[in-house]
PDB file of C-alpha atoms and ligand atoms in Angstrom:
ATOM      1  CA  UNK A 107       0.000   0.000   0.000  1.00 62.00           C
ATOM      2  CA  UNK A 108       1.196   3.575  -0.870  1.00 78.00           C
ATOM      3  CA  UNK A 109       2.892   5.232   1.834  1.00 88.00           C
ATOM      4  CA  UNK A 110       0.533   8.154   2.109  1.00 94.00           C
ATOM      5  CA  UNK A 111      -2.912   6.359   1.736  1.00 96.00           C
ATOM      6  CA  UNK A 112      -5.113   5.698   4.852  1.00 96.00           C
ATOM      7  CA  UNK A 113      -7.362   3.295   3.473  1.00 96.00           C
ATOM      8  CA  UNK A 114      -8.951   2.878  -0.228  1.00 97.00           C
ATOM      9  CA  UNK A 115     -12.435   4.341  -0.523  1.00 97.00           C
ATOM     10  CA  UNK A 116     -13.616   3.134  -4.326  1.00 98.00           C
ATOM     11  CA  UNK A 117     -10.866   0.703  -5.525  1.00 98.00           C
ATOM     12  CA  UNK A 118      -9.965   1.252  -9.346  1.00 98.00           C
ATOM     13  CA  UNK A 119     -12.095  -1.888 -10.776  1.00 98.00           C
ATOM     14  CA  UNK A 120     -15.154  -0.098  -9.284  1.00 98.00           C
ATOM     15  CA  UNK A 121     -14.721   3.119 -10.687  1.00 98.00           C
ATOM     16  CA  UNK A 122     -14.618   1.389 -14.266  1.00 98.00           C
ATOM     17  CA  UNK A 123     -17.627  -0.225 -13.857  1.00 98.00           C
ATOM     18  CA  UNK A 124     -19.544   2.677 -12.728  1.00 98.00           C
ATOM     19  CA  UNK A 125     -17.939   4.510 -15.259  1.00 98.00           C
ATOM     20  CA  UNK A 126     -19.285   1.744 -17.843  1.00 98.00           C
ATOM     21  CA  UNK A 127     -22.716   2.096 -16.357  1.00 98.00           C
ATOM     22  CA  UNK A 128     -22.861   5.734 -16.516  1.00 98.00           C
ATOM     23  CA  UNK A 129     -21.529   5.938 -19.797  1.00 98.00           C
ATOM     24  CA  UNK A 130     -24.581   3.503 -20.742  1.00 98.00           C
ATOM     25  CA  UNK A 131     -27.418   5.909 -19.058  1.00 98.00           C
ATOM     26  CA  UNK A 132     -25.831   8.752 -20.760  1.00 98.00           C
ATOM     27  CA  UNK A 133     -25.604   7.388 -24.117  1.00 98.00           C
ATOM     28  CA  UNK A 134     -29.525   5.832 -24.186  1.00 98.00           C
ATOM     29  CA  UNK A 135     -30.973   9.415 -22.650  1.00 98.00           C
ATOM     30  CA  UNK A 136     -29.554  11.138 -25.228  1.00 98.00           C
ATOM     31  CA  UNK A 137     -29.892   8.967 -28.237  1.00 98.00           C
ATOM     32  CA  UNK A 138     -30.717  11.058 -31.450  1.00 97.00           C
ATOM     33  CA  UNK A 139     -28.795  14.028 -29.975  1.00 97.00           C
ATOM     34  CA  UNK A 140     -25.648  15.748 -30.613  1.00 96.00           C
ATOM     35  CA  UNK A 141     -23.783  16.509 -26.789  1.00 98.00           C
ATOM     36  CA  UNK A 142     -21.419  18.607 -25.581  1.00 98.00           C
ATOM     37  CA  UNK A 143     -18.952  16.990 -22.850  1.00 98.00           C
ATOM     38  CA  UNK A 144     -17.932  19.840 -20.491  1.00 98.00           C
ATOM     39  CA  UNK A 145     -14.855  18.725 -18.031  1.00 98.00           C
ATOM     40  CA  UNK A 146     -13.901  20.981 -15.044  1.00 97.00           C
ATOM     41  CA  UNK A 147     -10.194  21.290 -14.915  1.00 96.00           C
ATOM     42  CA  UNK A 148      -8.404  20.048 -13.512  1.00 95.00           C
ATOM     43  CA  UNK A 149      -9.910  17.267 -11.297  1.00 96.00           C
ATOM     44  CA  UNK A 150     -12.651  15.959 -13.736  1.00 98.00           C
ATOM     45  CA  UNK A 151      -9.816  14.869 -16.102  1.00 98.00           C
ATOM     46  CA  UNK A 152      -9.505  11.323 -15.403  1.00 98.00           C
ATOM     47  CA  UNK A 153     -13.191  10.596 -14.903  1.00 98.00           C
ATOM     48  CA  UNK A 154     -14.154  12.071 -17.949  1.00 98.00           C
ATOM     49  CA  UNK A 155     -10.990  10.760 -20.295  1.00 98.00           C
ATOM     50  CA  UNK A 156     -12.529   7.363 -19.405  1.00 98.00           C
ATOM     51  CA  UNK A 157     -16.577   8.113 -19.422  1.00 98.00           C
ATOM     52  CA  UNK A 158     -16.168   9.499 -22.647  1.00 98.00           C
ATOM     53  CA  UNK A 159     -14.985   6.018 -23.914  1.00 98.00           C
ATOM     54  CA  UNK A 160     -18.287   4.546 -22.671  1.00 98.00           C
ATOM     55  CA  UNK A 161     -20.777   6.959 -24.709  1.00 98.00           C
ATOM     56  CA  UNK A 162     -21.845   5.557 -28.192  1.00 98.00           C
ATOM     57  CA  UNK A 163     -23.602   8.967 -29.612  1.00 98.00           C
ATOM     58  CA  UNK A 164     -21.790  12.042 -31.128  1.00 98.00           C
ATOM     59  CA  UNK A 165     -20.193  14.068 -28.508  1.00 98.00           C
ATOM     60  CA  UNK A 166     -17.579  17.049 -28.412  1.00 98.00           C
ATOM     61  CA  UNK A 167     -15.105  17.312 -25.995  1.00 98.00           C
ATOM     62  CA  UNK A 168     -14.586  21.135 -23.865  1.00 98.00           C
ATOM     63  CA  UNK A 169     -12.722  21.756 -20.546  1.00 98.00           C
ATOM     64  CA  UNK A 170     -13.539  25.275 -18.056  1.00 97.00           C
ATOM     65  CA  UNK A 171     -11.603  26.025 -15.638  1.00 96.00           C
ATOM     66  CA  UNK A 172     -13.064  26.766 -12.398  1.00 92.00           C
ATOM     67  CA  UNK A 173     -11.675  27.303  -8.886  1.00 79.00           C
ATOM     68  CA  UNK A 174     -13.392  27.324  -4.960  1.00 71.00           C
ATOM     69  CA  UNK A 175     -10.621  26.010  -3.510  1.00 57.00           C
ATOM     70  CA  UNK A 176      -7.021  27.350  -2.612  1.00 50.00           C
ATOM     71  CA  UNK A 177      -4.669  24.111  -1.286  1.00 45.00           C
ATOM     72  CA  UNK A 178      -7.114  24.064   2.057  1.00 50.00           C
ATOM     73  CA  UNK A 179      -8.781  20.987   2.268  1.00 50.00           C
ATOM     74  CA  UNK A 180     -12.455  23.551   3.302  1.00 53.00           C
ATOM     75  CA  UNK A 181     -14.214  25.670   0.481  1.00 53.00           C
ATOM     76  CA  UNK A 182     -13.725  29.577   0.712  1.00 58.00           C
ATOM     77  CA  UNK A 183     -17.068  29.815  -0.672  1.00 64.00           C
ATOM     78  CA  UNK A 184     -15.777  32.053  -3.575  1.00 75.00           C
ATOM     79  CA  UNK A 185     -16.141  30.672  -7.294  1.00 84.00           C
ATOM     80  CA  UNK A 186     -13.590  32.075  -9.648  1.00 79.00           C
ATOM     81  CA  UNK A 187     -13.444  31.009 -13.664  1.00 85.00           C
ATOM     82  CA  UNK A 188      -9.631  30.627 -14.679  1.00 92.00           C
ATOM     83  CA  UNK A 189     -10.484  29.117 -18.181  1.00 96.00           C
ATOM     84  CA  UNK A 190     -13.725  29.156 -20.354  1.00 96.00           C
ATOM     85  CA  UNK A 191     -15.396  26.996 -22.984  1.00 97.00           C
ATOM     86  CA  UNK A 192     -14.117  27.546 -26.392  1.00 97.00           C
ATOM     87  CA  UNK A 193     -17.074  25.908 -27.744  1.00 95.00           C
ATOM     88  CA  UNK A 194     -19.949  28.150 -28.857  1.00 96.00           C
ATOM     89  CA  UNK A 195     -22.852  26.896 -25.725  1.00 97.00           C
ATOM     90  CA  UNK A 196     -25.823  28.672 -27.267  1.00 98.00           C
ATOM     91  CA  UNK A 197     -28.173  25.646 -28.540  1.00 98.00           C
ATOM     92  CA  UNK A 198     -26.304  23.015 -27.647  1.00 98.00           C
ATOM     93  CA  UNK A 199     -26.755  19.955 -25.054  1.00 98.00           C
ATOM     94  CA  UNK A 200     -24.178  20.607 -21.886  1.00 98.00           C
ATOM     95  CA  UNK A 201     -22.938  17.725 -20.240  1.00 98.00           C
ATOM     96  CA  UNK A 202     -20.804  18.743 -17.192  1.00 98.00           C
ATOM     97  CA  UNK A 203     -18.713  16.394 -15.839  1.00 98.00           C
ATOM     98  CA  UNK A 204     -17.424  17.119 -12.731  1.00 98.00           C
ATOM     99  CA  UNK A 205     -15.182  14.835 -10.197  1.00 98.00           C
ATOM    100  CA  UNK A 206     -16.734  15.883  -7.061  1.00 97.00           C
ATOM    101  CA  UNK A 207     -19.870  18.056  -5.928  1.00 96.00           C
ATOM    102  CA  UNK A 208     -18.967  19.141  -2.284  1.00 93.00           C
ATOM    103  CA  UNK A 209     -20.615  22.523  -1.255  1.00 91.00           C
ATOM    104  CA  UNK A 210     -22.288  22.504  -4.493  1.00 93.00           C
ATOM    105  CA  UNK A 211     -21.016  26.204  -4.982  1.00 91.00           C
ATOM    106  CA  UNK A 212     -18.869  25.303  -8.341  1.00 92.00           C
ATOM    107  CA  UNK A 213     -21.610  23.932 -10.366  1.00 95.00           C
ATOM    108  CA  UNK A 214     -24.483  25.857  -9.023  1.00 93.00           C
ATOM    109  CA  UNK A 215     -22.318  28.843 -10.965  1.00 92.00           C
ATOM    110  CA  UNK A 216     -21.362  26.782 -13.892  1.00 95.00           C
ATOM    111  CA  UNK A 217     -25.326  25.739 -14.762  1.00 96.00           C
ATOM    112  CA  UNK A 218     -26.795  29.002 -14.024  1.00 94.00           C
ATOM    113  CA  UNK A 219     -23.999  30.757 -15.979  1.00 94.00           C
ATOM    114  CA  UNK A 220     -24.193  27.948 -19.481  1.00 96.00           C
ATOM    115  CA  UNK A 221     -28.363  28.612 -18.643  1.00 97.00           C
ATOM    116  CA  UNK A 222     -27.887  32.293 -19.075  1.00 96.00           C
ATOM    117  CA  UNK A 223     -25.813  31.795 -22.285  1.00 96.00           C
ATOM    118  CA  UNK A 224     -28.357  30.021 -24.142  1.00 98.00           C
ATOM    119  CA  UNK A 225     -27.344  25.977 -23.875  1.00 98.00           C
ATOM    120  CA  UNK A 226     -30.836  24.147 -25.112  1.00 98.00           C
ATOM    121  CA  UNK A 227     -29.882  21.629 -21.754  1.00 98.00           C
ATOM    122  CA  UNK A 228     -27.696  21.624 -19.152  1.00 98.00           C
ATOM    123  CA  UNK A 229     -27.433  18.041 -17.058  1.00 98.00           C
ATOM    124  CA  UNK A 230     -24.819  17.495 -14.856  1.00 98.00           C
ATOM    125  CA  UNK A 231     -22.329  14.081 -14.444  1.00 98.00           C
ATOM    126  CA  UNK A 232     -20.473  13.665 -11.188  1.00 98.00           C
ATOM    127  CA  UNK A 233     -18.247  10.653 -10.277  1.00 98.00           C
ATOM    128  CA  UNK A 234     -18.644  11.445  -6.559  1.00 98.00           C
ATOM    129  CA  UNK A 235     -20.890  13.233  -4.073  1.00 97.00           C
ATOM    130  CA  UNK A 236     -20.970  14.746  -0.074  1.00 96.00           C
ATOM    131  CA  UNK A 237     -24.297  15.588   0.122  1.00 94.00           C
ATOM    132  CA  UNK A 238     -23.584  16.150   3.610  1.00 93.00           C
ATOM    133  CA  UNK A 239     -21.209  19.249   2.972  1.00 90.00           C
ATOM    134  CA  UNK A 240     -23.747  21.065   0.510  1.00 92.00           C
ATOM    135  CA  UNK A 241     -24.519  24.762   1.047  1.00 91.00           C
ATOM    136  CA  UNK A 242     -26.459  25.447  -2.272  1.00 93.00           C
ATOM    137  CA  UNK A 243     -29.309  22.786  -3.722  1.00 93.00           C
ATOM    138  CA  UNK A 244     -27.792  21.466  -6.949  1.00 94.00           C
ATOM    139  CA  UNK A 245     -29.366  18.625  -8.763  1.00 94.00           C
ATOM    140  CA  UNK A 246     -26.693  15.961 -10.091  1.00 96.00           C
ATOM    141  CA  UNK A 247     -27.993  14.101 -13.054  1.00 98.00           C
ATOM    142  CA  UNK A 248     -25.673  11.264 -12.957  1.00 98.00           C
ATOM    143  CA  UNK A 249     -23.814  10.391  -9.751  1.00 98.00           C
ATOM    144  CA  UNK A 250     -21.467   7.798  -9.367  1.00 98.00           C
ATOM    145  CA  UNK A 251     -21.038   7.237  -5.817  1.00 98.00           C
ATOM    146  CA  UNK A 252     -22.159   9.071  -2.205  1.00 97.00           C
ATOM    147  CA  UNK A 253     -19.277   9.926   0.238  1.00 96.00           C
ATOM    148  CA  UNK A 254     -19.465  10.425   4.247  1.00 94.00           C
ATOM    149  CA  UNK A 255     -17.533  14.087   5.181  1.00 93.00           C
ATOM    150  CA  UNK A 256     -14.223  13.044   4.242  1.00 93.00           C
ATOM    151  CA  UNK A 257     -11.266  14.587   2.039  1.00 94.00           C
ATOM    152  CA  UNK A 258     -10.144  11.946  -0.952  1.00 97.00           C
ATOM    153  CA  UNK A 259      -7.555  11.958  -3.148  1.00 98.00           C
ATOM    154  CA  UNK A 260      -6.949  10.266  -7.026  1.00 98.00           C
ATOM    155  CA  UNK A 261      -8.732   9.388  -9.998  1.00 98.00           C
ATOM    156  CA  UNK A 262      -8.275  13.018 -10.844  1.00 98.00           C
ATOM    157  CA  UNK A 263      -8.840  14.561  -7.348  1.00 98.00           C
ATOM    158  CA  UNK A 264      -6.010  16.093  -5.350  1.00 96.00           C
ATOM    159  CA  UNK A 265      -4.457  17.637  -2.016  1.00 96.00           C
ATOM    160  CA  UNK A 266      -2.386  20.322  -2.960  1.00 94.00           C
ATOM    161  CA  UNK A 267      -2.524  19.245  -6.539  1.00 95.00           C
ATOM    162  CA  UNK A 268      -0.652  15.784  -5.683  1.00 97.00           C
ATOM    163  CA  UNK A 269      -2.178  12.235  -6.075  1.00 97.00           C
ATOM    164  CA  UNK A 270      -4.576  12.922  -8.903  1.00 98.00           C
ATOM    165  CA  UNK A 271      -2.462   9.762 -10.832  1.00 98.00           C
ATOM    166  CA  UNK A 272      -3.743   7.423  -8.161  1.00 98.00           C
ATOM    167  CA  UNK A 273      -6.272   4.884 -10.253  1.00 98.00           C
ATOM    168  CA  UNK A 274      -8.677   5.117  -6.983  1.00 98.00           C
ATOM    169  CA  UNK A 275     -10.318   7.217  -4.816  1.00 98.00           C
ATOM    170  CA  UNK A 276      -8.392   7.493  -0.929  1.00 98.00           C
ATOM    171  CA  UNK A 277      -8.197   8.421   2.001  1.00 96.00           C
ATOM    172  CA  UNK A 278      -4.980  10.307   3.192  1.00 95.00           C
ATOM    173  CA  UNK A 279      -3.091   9.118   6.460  1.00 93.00           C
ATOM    174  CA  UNK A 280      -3.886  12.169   8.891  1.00 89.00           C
ATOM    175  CA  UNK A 281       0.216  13.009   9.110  1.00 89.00           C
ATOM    176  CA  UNK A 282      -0.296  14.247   5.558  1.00 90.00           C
ATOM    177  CA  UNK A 283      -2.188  16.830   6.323  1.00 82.00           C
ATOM    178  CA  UNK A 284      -0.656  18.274   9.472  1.00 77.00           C
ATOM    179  CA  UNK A 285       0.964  21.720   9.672  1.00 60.00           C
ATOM    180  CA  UNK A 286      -1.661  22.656   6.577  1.00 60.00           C
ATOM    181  CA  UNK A 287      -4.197  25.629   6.898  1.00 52.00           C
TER     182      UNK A 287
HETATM  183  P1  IMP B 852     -17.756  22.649  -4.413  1.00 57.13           P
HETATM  184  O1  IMP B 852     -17.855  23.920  -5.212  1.00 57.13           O
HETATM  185  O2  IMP B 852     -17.603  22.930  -2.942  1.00 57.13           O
HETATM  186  O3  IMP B 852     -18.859  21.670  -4.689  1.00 57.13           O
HETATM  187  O4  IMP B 852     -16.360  22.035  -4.744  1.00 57.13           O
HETATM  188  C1  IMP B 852     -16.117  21.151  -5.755  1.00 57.13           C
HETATM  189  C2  IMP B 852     -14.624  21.085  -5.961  1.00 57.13           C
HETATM  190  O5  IMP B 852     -13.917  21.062  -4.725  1.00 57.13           O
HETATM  191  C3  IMP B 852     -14.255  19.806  -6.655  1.00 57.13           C
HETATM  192  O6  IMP B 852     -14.250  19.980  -8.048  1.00 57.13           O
HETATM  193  C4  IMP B 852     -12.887  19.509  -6.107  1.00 57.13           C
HETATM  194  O7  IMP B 852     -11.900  20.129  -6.906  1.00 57.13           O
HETATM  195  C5  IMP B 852     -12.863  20.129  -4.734  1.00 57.13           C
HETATM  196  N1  IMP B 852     -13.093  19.113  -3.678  1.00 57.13           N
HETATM  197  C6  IMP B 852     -14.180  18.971  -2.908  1.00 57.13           C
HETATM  198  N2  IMP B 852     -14.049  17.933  -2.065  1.00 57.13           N
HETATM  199  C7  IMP B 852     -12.848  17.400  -2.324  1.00 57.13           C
HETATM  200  C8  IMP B 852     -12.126  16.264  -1.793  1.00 57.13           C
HETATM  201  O8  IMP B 852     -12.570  15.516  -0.895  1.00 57.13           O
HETATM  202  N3  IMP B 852     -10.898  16.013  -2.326  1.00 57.13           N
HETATM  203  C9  IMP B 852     -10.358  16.796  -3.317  1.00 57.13           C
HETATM  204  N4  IMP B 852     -10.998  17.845  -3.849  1.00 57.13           N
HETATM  205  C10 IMP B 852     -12.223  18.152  -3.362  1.00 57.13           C
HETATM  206 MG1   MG B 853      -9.291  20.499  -6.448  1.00 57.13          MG
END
């Protein structure tokens, strides 16, 4: 076991078969339709790199980059957009795809701002959810798996932007943290 892991939350073999699943629900509600895949950078990369591979309809691929979070492991509350779509939103069918919703604060932003600019739908995809930390009332169309009130790490989510390469979703040995904000 890595040297820094507490304990494995969602071992890798799970993920993939939620992802699978997922991937499945996605692809039959939106049969017929053309969809655009939205990722938030940088945590959603690994999630979505691998749920794209499970839709079978037409997609597009964008990334936004969106921050709430310093290196602190609790949310400032304050949403900040470091890189937009470069895909034209008015019309088209958003798919967000987001790694984790925690207060809720980064996607309740991100749906009301793609609403405002005109997207025909806006549905969101999450691998992971603490519906115990929420602040705002989001509604996750696809959700992977719920989490008690605890900080993970990998399969695209980090701690000070290390272990987003880990292939599962952990929890960090308490020494880790220590002497952090
Ligand atoms: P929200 O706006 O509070 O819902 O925050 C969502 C973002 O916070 C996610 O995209 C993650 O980047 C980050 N985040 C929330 N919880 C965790 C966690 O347990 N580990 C790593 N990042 C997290
Ligand atoms: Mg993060």
């Amino acid at each position: 076991m890595n040297q820094v892991i507490d304990r494995v939350l969602i071992p890798a073999a799970d993920i993939q078969a939620k992802v699978v699943e997922l991937g499945e629900e996605i692809s039959a509600d939106y049969e017929g339709e053309n969809l655009l895949v939205v990722g938030i950078l940088k945590g959603a990369l690994v999630f979505m790199a691998d749920l794209i591979r499970a839709i079978r309809i037409p997609i597009q691929i964008d990334f936004v980059a969106i921050t709430s979070y310093g290196a602190a492991t609790t949310s400032t509350g304050a949403v900040r957009i470091l890189k937009d779509l470069e895909q034209a939103v008015e019309g088209r069918h958003i798919l967000i795809v987001e790694d984790i919703v925690d207060t809720g604060l980064t996607l309740n932003y991100l749906t009301e701002n793609l609403r405002s600019r005109g997207a025909a739908s806006v549905k969101v995809c999450t691998l992971l959810d603490k519906p115990a930390r929420r602040r705002v009332a989001i509604h996750t169309d696809y959700n992977g798996f719920d989490l008690p009130d605890e900080f993970v790490v990998g399969y695209g989510l980090d701690y000070a932007e290390n272990y987003r390469h880990f292939p599962y979703v952990a929890v960090l040995r308490r020494e880790v943290y220590a002497g952090t904000p």
